[in-house]
PDB file of C-alpha atoms in Angstrom:
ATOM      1  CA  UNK A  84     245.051 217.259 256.582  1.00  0.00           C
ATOM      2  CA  UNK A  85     245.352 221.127 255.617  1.00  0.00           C
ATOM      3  CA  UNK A  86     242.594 223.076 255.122  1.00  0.00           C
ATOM      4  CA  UNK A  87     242.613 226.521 253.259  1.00  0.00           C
ATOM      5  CA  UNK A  88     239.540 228.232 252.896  1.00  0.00           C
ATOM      6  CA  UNK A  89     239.676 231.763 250.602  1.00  0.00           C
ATOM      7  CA  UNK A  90     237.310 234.321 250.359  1.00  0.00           C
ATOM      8  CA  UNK A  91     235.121 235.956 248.258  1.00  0.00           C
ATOM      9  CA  UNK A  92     235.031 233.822 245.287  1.00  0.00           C
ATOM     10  CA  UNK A  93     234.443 236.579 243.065  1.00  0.00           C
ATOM     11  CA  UNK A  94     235.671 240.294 243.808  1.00  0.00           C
ATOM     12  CA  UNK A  95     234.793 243.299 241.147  1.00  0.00           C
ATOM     13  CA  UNK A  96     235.992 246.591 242.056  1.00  0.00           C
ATOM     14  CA  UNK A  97     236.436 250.189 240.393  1.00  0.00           C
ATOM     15  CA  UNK A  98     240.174 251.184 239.327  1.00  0.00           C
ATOM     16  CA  UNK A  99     241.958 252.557 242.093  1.00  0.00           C
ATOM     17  CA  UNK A 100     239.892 251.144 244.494  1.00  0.00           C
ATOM     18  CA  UNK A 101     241.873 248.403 247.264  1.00  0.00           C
ATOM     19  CA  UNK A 102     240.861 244.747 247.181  1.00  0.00           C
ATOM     20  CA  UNK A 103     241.349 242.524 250.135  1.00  0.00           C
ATOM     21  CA  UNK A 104     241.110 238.378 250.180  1.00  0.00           C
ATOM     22  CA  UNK A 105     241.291 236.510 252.788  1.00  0.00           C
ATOM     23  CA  UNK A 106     242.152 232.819 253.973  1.00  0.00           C
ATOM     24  CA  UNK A 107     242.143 231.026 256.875  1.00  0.00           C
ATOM     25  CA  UNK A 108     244.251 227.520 257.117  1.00  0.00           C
ATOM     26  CA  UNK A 109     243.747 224.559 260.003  1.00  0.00           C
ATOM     27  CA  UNK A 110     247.362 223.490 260.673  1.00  0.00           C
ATOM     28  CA  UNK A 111     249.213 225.739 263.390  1.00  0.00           C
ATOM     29  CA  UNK A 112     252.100 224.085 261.839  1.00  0.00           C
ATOM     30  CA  UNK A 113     252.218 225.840 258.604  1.00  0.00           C
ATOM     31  CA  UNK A 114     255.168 228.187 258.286  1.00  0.00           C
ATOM     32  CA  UNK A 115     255.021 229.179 254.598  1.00  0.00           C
ATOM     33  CA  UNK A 116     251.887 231.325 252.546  1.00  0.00           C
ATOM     34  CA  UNK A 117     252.534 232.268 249.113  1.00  0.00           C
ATOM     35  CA  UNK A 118     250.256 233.877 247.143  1.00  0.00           C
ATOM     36  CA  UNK A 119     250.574 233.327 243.502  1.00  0.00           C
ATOM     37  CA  UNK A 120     248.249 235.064 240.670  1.00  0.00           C
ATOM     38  CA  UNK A 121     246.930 233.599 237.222  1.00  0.00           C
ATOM     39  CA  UNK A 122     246.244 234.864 234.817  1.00  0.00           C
ATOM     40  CA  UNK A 123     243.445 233.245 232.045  1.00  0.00           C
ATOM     41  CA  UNK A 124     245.209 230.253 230.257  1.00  0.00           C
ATOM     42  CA  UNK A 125     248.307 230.934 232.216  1.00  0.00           C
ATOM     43  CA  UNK A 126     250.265 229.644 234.797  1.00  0.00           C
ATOM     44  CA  UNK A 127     250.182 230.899 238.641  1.00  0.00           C
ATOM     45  CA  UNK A 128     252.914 233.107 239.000  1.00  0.00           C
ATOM     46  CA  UNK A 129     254.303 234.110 242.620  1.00  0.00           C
ATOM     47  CA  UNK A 130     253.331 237.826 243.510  1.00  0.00           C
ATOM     48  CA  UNK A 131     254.345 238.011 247.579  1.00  0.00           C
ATOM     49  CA  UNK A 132     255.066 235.109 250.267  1.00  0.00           C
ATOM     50  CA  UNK A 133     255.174 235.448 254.034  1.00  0.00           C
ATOM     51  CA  UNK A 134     256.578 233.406 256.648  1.00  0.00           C
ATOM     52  CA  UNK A 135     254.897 232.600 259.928  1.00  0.00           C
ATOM     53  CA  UNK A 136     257.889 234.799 262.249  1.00  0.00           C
ATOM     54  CA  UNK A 137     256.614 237.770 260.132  1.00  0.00           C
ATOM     55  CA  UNK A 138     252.877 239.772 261.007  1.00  0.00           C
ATOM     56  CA  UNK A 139     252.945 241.714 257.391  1.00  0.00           C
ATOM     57  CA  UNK A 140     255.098 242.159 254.024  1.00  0.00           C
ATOM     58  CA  UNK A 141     254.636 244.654 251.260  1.00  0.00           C
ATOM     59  CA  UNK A 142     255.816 245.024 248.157  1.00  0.00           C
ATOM     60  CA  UNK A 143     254.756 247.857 245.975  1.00  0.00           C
ATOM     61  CA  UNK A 144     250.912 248.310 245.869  1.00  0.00           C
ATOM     62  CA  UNK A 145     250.635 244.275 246.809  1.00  0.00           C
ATOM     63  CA  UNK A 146     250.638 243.476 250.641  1.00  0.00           C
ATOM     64  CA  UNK A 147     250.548 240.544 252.924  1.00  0.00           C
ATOM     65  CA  UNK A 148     249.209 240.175 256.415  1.00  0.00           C
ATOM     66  CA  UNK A 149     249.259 237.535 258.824  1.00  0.00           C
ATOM     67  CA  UNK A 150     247.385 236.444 262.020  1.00  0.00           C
ATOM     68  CA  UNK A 151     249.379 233.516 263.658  1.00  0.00           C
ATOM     69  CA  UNK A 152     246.685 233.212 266.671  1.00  0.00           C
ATOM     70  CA  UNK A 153     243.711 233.190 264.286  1.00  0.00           C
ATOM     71  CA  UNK A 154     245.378 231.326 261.939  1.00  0.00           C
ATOM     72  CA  UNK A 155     244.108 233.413 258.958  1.00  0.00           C
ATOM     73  CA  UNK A 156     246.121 235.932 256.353  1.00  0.00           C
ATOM     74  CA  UNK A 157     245.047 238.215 253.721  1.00  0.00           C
ATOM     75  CA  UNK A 158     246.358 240.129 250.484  1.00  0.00           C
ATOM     76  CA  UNK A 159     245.570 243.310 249.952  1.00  0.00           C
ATOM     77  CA  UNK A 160     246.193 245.414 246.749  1.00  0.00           C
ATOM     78  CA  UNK A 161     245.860 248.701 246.794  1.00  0.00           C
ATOM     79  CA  UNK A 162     245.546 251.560 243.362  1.00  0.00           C
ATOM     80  CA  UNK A 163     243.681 248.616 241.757  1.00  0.00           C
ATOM     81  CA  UNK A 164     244.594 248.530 237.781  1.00  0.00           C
ATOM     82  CA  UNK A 165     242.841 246.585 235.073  1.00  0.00           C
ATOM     83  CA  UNK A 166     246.107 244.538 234.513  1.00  0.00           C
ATOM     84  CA  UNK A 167     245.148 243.034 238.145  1.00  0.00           C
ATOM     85  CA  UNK A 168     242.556 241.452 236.723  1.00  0.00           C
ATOM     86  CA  UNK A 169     243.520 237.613 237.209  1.00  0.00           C
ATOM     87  CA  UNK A 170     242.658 234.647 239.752  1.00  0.00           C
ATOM     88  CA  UNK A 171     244.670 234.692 243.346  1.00  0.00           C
ATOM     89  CA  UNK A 172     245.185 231.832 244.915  1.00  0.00           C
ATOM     90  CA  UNK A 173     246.138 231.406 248.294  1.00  0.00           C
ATOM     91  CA  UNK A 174     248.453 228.744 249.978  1.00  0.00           C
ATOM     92  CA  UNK A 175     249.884 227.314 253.082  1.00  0.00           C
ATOM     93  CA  UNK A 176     252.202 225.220 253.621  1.00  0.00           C
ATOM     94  CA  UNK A 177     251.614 221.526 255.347  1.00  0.00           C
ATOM     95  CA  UNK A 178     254.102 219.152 256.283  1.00  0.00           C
ATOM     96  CA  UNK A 179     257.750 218.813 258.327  1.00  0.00           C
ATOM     97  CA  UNK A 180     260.584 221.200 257.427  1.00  0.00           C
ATOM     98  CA  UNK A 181     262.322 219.844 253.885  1.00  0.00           C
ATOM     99  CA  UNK A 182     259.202 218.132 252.616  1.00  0.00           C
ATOM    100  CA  UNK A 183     256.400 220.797 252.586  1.00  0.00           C
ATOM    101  CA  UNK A 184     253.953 220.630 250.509  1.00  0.00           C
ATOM    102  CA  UNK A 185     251.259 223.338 249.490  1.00  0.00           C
ATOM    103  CA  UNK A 186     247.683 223.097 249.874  1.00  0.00           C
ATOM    104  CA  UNK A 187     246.098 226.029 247.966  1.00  0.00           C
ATOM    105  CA  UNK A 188     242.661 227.591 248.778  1.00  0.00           C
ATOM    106  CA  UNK A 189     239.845 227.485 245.697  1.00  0.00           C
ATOM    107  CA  UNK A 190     240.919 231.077 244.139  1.00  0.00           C
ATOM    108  CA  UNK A 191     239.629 234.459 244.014  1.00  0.00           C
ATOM    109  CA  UNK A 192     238.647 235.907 240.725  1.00  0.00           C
ATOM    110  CA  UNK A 193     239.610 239.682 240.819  1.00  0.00           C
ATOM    111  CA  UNK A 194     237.502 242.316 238.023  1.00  0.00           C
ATOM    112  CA  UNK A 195     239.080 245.687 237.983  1.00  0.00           C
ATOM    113  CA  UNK A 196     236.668 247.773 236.208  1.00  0.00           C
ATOM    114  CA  UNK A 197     238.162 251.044 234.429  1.00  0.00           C
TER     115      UNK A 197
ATOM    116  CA  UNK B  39     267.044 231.228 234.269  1.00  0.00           C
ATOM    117  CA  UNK B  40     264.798 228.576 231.875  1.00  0.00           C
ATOM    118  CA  UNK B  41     261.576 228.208 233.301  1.00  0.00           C
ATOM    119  CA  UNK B  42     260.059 224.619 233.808  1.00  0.00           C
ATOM    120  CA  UNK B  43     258.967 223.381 230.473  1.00  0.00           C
ATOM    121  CA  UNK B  44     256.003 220.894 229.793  1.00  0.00           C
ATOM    122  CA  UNK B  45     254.737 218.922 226.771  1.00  0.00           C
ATOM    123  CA  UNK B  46     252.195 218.404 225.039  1.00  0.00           C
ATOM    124  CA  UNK B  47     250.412 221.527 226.157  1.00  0.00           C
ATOM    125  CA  UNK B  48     246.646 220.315 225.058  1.00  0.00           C
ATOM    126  CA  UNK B  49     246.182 216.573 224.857  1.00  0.00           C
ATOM    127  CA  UNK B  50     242.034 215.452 223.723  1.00  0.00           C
ATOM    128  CA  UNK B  51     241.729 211.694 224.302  1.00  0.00           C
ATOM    129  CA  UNK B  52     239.483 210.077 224.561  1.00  0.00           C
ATOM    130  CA  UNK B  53     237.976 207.705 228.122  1.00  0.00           C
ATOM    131  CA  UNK B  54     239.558 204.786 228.516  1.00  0.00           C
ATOM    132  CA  UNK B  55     242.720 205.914 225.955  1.00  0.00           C
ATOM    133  CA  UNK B  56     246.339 206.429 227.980  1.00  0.00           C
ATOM    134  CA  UNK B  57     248.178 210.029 228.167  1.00  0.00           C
ATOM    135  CA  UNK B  58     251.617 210.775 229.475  1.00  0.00           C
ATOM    136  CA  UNK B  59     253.226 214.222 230.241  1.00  0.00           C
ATOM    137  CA  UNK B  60     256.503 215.057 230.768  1.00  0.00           C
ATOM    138  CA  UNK B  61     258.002 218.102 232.932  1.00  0.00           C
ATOM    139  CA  UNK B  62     261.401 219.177 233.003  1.00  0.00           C
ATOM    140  CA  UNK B  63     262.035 221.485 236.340  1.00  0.00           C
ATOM    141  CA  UNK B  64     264.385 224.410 236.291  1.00  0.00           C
ATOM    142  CA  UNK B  65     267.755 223.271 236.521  1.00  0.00           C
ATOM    143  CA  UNK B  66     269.345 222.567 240.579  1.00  0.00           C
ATOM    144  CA  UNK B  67     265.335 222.300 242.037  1.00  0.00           C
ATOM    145  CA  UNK B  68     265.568 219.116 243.477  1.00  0.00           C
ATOM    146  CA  UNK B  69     261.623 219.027 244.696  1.00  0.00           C
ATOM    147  CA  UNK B  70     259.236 218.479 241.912  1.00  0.00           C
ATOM    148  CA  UNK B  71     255.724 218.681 242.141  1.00  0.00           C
ATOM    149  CA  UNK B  72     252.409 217.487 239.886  1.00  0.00           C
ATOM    150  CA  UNK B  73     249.225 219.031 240.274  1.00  0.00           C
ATOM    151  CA  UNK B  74     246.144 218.834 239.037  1.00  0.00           C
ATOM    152  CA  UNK B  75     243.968 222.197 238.470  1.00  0.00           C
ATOM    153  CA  UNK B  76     239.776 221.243 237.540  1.00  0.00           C
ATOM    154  CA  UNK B  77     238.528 224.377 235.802  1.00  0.00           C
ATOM    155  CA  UNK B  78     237.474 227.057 238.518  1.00  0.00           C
ATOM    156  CA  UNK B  79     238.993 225.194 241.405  1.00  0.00           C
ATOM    157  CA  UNK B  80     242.979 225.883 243.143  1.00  0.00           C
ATOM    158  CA  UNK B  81     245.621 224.032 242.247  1.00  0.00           C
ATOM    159  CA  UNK B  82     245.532 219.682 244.243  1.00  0.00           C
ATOM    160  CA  UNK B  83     248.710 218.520 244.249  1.00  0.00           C
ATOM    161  CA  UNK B  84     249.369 214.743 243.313  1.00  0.00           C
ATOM    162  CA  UNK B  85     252.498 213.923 244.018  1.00  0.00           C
ATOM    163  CA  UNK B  86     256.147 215.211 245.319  1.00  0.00           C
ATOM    164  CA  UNK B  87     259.553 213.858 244.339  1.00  0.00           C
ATOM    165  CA  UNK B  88     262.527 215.081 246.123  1.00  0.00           C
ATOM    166  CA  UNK B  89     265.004 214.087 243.715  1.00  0.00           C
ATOM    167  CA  UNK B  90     263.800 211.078 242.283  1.00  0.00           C
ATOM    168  CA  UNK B  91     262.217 209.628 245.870  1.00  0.00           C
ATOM    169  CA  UNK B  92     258.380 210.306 246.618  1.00  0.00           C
ATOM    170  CA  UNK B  93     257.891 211.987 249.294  1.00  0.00           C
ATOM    171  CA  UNK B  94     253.880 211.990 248.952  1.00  0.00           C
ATOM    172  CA  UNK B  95     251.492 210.765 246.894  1.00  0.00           C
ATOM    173  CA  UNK B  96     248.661 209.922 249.103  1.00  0.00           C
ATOM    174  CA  UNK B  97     246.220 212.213 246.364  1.00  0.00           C
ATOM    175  CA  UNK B  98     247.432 209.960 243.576  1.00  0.00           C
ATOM    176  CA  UNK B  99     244.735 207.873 242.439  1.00  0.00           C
ATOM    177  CA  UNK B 100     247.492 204.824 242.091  1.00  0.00           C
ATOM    178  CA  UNK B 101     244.634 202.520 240.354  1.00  0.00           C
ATOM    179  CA  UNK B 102     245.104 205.052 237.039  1.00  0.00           C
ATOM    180  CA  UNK B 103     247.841 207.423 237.594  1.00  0.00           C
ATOM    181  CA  UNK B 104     251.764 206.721 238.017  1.00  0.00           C
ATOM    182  CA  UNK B 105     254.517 209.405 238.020  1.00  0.00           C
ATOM    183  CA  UNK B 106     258.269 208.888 237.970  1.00  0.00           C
ATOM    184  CA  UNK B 107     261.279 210.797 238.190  1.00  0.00           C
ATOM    185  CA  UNK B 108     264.111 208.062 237.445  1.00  0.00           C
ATOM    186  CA  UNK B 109     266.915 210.234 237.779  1.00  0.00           C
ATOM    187  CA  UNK B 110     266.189 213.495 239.714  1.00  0.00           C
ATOM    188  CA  UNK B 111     265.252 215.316 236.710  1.00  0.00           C
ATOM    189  CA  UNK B 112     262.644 214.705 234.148  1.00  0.00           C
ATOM    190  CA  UNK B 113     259.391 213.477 235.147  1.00  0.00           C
ATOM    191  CA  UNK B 114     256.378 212.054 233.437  1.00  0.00           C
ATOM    192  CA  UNK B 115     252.828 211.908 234.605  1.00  0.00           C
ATOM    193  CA  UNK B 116     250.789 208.635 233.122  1.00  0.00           C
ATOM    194  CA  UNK B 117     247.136 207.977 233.297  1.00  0.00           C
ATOM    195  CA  UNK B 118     245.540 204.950 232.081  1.00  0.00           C
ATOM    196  CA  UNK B 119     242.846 204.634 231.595  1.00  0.00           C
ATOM    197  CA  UNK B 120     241.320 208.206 231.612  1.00  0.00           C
ATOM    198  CA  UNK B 121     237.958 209.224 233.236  1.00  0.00           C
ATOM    199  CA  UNK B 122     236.470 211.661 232.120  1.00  0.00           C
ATOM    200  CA  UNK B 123     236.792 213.790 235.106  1.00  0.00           C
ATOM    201  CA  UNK B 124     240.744 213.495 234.142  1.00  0.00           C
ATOM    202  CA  UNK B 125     239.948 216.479 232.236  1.00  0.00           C
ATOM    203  CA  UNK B 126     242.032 219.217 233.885  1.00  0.00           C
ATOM    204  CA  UNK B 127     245.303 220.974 233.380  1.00  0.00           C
ATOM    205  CA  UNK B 128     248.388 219.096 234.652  1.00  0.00           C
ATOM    206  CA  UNK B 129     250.427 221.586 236.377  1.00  0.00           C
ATOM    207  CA  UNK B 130     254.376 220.397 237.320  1.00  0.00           C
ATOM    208  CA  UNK B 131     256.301 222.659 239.492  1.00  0.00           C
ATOM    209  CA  UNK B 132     259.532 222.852 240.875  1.00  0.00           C
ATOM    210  CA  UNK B 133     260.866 224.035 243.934  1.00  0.00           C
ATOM    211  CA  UNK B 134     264.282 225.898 245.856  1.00  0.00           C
ATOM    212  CA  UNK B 135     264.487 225.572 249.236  1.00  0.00           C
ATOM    213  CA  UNK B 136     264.862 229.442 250.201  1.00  0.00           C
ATOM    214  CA  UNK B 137     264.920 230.713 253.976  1.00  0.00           C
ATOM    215  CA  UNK B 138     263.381 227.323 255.185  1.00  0.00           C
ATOM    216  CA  UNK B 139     260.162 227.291 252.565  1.00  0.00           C
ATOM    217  CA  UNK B 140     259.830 225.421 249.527  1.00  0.00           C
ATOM    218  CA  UNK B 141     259.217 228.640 246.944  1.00  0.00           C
ATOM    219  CA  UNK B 142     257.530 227.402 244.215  1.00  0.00           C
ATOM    220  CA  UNK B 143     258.117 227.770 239.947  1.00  0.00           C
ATOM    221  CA  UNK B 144     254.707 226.539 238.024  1.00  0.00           C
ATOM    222  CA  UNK B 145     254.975 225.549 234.543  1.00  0.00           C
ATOM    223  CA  UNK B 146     252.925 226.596 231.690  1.00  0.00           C
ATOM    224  CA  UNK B 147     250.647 223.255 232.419  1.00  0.00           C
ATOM    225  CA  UNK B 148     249.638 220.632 229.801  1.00  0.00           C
ATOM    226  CA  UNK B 149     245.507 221.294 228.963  1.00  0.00           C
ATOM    227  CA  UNK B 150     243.645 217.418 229.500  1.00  0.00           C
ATOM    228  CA  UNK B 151     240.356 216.980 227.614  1.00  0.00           C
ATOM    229  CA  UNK B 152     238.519 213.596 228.063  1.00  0.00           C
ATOM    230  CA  UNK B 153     235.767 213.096 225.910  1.00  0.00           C
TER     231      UNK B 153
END
């Protein structure tokens, strides 16, 4: 089955600095990687998606880049603020077109320090 | 839009006791989704309903847990009897097809504690 892997487990970084994760998935099948935040005691919430016909999507200081051939994509926020403090999780999608199912990576927990 | 609502939010039982929670997806998603989210760990999904069929429940350990969605709404998540490592948050989601990917809604999640 799918396999996402995410990394670093833990990230702490200055305010205004940029954060990067990464992930890599197994399937060369998956079309679909969301990236959802969430927050402590709260539910993920969706901050940017990417499809597999597109290389990179931004929105705002939040970015998403993808590398079909190495089968690995990465989020990148950039002006870090203490409110981005949360865990991102990673996901790709597994499974034929209509039935999909997500397989999310074990998380990365974000510290922006003021 | 309404969001997809879950109850109970926090459940303590106790091993061997029964729990059942219930997800109502936003109105129109006909995919619904339970996970299951272990403290520190990403979200493992247990089973998919499009409408009220399965479409995969292969991580559905079917000796304690069942899940039904009788008529392509509501769904409820049973497990009997709890382990303790059934402690976990219970997260249902629903989905809209949108530009050939299933895009995800979470709900708030109901909080399991098995002591």
């Amino acid at each position: 089955g799918e396999n996402v892997e995410q990394h670093p487990s833990t990230l702490s970084v200055q305010e205004g600095d940029s954060a990067v994760i990464k992930c890599t998935y197994s399937d060369s099948a998956s079309n679909y990687f969301p990236w959802y935040k969430q927050e402590l005691g709260k539910r993920p919430q969706l901050i940017i998606d990417i499809r597999s016909n597109v290389g990179e999507k931004k929105d705002q200081r939040i970015a998403v880049t993808l590398n079909k051939t190495a089968k690995h994509f990465s989020l990148h926020i950039t002006e870090t603020q203490p409110e981005d403090s949360a865990v991102y999780f990673c996901a790709a999608s597994l499974g034929n077109t209509g039935f999909q199912k997500l397989v999310f990576g074990t998380g990365t927990r974000l510290l922006v320090s003021p | 839009e309404a969001g997809v609502a879950q109850s109970p939010r926090y459940k303590i039982i106790e091993k061997r006791q029964s729990v059942a929670f219930w997800c109502n997806p936003i109105s129109g998603h006909a995919t619904l989704y339970w996970y299951q989210q272990i403290l520190g760990q990403g979200p493992k999904l247990l089973i998919q309903f499009q409408n009220n069929g399965v479409v995969d429940d292969s991580q559905l350990p079917k000796d304690r847990f069942s899940a039904e969605r009788l008529k392509g709404v509501d769904s409820t998540l049973k497990i009997q009897p709890a382990k303790l490592e059934d402690s976990a948050v219970y997260l249902c989601a629903s989905s809209l097809r949108v530009s050939g990917a299933n895009v995800l809604t979470f709900g708030a999640g109901s909080r399991l504690t098995v002591l």
